[in-house]
XYZ file of N, CA and C in Angstrom:
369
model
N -66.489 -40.326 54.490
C -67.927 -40.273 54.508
C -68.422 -39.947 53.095
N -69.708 -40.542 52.762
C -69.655 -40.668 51.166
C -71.057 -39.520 51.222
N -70.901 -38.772 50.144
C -72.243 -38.157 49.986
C -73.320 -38.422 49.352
N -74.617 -38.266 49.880
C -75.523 -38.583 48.778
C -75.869 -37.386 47.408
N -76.100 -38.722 46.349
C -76.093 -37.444 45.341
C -77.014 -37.220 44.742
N -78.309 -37.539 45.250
C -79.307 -36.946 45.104
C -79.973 -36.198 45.703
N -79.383 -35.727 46.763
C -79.800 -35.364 48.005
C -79.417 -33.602 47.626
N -79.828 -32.459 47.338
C -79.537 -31.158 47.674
C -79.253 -30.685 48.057
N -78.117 -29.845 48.277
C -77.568 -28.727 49.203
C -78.631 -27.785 49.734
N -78.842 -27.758 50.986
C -79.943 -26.485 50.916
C -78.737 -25.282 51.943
N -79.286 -24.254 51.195
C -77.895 -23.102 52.078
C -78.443 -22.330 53.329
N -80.377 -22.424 52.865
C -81.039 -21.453 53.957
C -82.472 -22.577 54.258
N -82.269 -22.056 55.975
C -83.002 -22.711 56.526
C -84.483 -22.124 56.115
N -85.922 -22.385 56.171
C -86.894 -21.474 56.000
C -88.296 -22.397 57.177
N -88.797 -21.722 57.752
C -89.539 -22.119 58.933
C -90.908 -21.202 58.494
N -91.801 -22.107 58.987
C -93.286 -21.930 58.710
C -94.342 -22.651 60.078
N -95.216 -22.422 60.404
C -96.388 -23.051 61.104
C -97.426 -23.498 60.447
N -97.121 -25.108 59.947
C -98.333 -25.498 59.699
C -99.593 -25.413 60.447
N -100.829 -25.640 60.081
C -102.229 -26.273 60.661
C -102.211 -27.390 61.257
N -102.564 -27.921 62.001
C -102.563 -29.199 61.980
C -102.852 -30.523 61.033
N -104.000 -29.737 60.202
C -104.998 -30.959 59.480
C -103.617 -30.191 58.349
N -102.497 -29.447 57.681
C -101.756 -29.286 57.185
C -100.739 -30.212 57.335
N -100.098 -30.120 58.607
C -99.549 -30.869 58.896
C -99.892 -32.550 58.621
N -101.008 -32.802 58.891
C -101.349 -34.464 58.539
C -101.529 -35.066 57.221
N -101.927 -33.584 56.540
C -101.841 -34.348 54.805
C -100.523 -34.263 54.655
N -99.725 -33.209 55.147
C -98.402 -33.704 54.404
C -97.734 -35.176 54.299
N -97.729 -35.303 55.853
C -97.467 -36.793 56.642
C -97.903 -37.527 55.998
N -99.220 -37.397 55.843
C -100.250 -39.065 55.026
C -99.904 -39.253 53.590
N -99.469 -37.612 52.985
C -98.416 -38.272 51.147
C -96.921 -38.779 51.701
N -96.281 -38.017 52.276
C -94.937 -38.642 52.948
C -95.068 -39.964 53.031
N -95.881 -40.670 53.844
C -96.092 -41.830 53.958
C -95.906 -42.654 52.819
N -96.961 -41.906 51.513
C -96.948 -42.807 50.845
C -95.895 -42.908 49.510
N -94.482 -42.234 50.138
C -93.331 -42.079 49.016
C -92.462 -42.484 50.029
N -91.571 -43.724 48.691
C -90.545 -44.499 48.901
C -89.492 -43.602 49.780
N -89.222 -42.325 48.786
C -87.976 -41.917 48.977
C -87.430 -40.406 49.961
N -88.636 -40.436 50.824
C -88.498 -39.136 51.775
C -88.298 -39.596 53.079
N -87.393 -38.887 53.598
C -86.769 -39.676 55.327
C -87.594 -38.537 56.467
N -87.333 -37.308 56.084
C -87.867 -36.227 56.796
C -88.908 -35.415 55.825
N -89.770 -34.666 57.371
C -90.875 -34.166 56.436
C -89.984 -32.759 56.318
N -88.998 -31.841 56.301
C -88.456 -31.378 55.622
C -88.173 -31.364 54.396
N -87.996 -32.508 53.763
C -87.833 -33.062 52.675
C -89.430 -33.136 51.718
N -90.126 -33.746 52.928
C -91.519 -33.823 51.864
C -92.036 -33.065 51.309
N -92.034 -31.648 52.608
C -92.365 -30.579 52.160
C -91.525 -30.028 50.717
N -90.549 -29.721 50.855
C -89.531 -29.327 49.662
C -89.981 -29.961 48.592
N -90.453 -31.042 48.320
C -90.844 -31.553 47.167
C -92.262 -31.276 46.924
N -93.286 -31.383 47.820
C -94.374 -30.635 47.228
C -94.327 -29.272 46.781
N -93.588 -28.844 47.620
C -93.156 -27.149 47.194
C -93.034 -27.137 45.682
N -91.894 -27.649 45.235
C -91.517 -27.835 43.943
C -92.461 -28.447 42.842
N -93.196 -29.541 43.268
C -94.223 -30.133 42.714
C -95.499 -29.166 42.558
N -95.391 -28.163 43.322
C -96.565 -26.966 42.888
C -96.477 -25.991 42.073
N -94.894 -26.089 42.360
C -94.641 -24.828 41.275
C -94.285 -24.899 40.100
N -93.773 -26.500 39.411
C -94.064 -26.893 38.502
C -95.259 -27.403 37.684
N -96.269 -27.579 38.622
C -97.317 -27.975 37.813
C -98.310 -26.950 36.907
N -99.233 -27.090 36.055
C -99.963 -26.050 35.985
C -100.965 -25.888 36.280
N -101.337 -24.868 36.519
C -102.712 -24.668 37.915
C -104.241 -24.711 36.924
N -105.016 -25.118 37.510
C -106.554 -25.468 36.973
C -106.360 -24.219 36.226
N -106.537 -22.682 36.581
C -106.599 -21.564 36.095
C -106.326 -21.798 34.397
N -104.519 -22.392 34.377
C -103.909 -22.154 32.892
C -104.754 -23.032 32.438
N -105.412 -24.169 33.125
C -105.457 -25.112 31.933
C -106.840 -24.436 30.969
N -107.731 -24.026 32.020
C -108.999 -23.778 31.548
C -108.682 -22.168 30.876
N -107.760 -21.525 30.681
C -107.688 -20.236 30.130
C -107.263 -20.793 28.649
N -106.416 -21.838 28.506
C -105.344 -22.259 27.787
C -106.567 -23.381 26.659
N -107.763 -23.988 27.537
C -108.918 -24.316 26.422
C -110.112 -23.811 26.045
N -109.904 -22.631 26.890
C -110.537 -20.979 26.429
C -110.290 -20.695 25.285
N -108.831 -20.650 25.126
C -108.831 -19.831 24.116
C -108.273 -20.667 22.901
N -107.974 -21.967 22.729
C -108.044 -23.083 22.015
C -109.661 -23.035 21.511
N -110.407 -23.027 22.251
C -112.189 -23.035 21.866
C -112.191 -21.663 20.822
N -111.805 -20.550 21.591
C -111.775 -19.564 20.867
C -111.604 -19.316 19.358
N -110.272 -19.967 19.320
C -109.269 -19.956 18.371
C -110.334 -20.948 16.978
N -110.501 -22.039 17.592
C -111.102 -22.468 16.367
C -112.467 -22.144 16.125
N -113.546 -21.502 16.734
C -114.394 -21.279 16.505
C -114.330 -20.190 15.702
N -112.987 -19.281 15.618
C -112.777 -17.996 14.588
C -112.290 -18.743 13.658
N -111.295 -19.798 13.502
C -110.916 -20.034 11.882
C -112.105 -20.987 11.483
N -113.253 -20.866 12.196
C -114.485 -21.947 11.459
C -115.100 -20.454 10.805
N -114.981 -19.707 11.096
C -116.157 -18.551 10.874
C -114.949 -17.674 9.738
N -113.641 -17.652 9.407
C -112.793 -16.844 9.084
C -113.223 -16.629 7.797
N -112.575 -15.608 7.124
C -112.701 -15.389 5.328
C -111.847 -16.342 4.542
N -112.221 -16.766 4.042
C -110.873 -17.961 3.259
C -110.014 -16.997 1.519
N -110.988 -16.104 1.244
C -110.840 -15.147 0.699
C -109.766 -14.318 0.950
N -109.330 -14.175 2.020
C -108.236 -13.266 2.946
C -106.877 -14.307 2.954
N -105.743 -13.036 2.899
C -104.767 -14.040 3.347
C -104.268 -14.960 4.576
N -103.556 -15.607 4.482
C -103.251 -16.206 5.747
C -102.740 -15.231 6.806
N -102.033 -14.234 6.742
C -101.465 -13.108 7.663
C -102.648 -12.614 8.080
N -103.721 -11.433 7.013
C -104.826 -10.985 7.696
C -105.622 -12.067 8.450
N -105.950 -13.552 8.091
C -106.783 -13.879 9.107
C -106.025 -14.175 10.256
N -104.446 -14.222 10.599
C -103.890 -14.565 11.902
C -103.861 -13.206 12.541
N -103.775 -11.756 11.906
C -103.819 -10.616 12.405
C -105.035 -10.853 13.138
N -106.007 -10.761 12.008
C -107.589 -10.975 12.629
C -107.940 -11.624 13.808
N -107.873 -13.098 14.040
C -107.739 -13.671 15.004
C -107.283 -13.762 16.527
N -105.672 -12.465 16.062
C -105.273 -12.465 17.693
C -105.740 -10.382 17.824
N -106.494 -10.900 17.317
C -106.909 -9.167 17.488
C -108.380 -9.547 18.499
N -108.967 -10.416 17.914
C -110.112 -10.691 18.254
C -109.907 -12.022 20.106
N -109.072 -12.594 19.443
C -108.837 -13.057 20.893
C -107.986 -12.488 21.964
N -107.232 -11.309 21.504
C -106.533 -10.455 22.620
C -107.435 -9.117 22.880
N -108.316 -9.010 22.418
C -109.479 -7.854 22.535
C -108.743 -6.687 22.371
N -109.413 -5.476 22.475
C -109.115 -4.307 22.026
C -107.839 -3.709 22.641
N -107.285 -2.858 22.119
C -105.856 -2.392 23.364
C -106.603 -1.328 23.811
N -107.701 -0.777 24.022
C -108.205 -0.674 25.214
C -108.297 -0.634 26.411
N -108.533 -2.222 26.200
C -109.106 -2.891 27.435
C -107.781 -3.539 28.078
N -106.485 -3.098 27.288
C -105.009 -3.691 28.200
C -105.205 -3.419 29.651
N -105.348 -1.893 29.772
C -105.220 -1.463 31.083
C -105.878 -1.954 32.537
N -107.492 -2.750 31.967
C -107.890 -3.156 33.122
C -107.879 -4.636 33.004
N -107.293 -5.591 32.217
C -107.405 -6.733 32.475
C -106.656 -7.260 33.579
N -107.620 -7.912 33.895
C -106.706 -8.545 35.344
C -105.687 -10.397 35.142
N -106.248 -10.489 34.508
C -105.236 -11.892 33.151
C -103.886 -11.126 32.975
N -103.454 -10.240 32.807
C -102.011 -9.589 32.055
C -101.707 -8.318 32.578
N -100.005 -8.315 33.030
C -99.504 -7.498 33.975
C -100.250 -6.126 32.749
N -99.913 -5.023 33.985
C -100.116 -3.731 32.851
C -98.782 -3.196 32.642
N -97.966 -3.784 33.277
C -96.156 -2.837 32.545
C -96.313 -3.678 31.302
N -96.999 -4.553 30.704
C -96.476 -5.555 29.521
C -96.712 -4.981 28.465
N -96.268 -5.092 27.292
C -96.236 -4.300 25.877
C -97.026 -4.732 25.431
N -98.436 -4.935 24.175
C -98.856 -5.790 23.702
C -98.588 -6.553 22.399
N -98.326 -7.779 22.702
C -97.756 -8.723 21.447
C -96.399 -9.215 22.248
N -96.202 -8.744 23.202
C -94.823 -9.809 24.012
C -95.161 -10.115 25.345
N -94.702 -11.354 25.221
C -95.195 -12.544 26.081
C -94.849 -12.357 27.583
N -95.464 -12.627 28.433
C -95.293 -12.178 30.189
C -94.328 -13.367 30.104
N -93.036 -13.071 31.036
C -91.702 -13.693 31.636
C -92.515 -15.203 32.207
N -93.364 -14.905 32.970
C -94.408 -15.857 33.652
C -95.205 -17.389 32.777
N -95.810 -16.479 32.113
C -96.403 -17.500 31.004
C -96.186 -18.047 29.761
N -96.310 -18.886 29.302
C -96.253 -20.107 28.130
C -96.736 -19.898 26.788
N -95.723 -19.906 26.092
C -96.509 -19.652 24.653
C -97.291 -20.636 24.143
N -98.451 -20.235 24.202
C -99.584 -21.181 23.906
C -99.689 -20.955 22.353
N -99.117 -20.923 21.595
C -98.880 -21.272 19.969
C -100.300 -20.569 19.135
């Protein structure tokens, strides 16, 4: 008997109760992919397909602070070095350390200046 090899080992079973109208969107994308036999399967791949993608949230935080970013090196000292105005900059777009404690954007065990396990270095 030959195996398929695209096919995944799964080791643990995991059970849920869809909605109904849950249940029918899944079905109605299932439908519309070549390569899913069971909605076991469909599901598993949207699963994965969610948790790879990035959520409206990052994108619009992520051209937040892209907006941010250049609206400070339009306004920056050119007079200053390149270090003070990048100090400057993520001082001004990471706000005061202060205000670490109540932001709700960034765990509070996190240090400031190192990056959450979670999120993407946005450069």
């Amino acid at each position: 008997m030959r195996k398929q090899a695209n096919k995944p080992h799964h080791t643990r079973t995991v059970c849920f109760r869809p909605s109904q109208s849950l249940l029918e969107a899944v079905t109605a994308w299932m439908a519309h992919q070549n390569d899913l036999t069971s909605l076991s399967d469909a599901i598993g791949r949207l699963v994965e397909l969610g948790l790879a993608s990035d959520t409206h949230g990052d994108r619009q935080k992520r051209r937040a602070r892209k907006m941010a970013g250049d609206a400070i090196d339009g306004m920056s000292d050119m007079a200053t070095t390149a270090n003070d105005r990048a100090s400057r900059k993520r001082d001004l777009i990471e706000g005061p350390e202060e205000f670490d404690g109540v932001r709700l954007d960034r765990p509070k065990n996190n240090k400031r200046g190192q990056a959450s396990p979670l999120t993407h270095d946005e450069g």
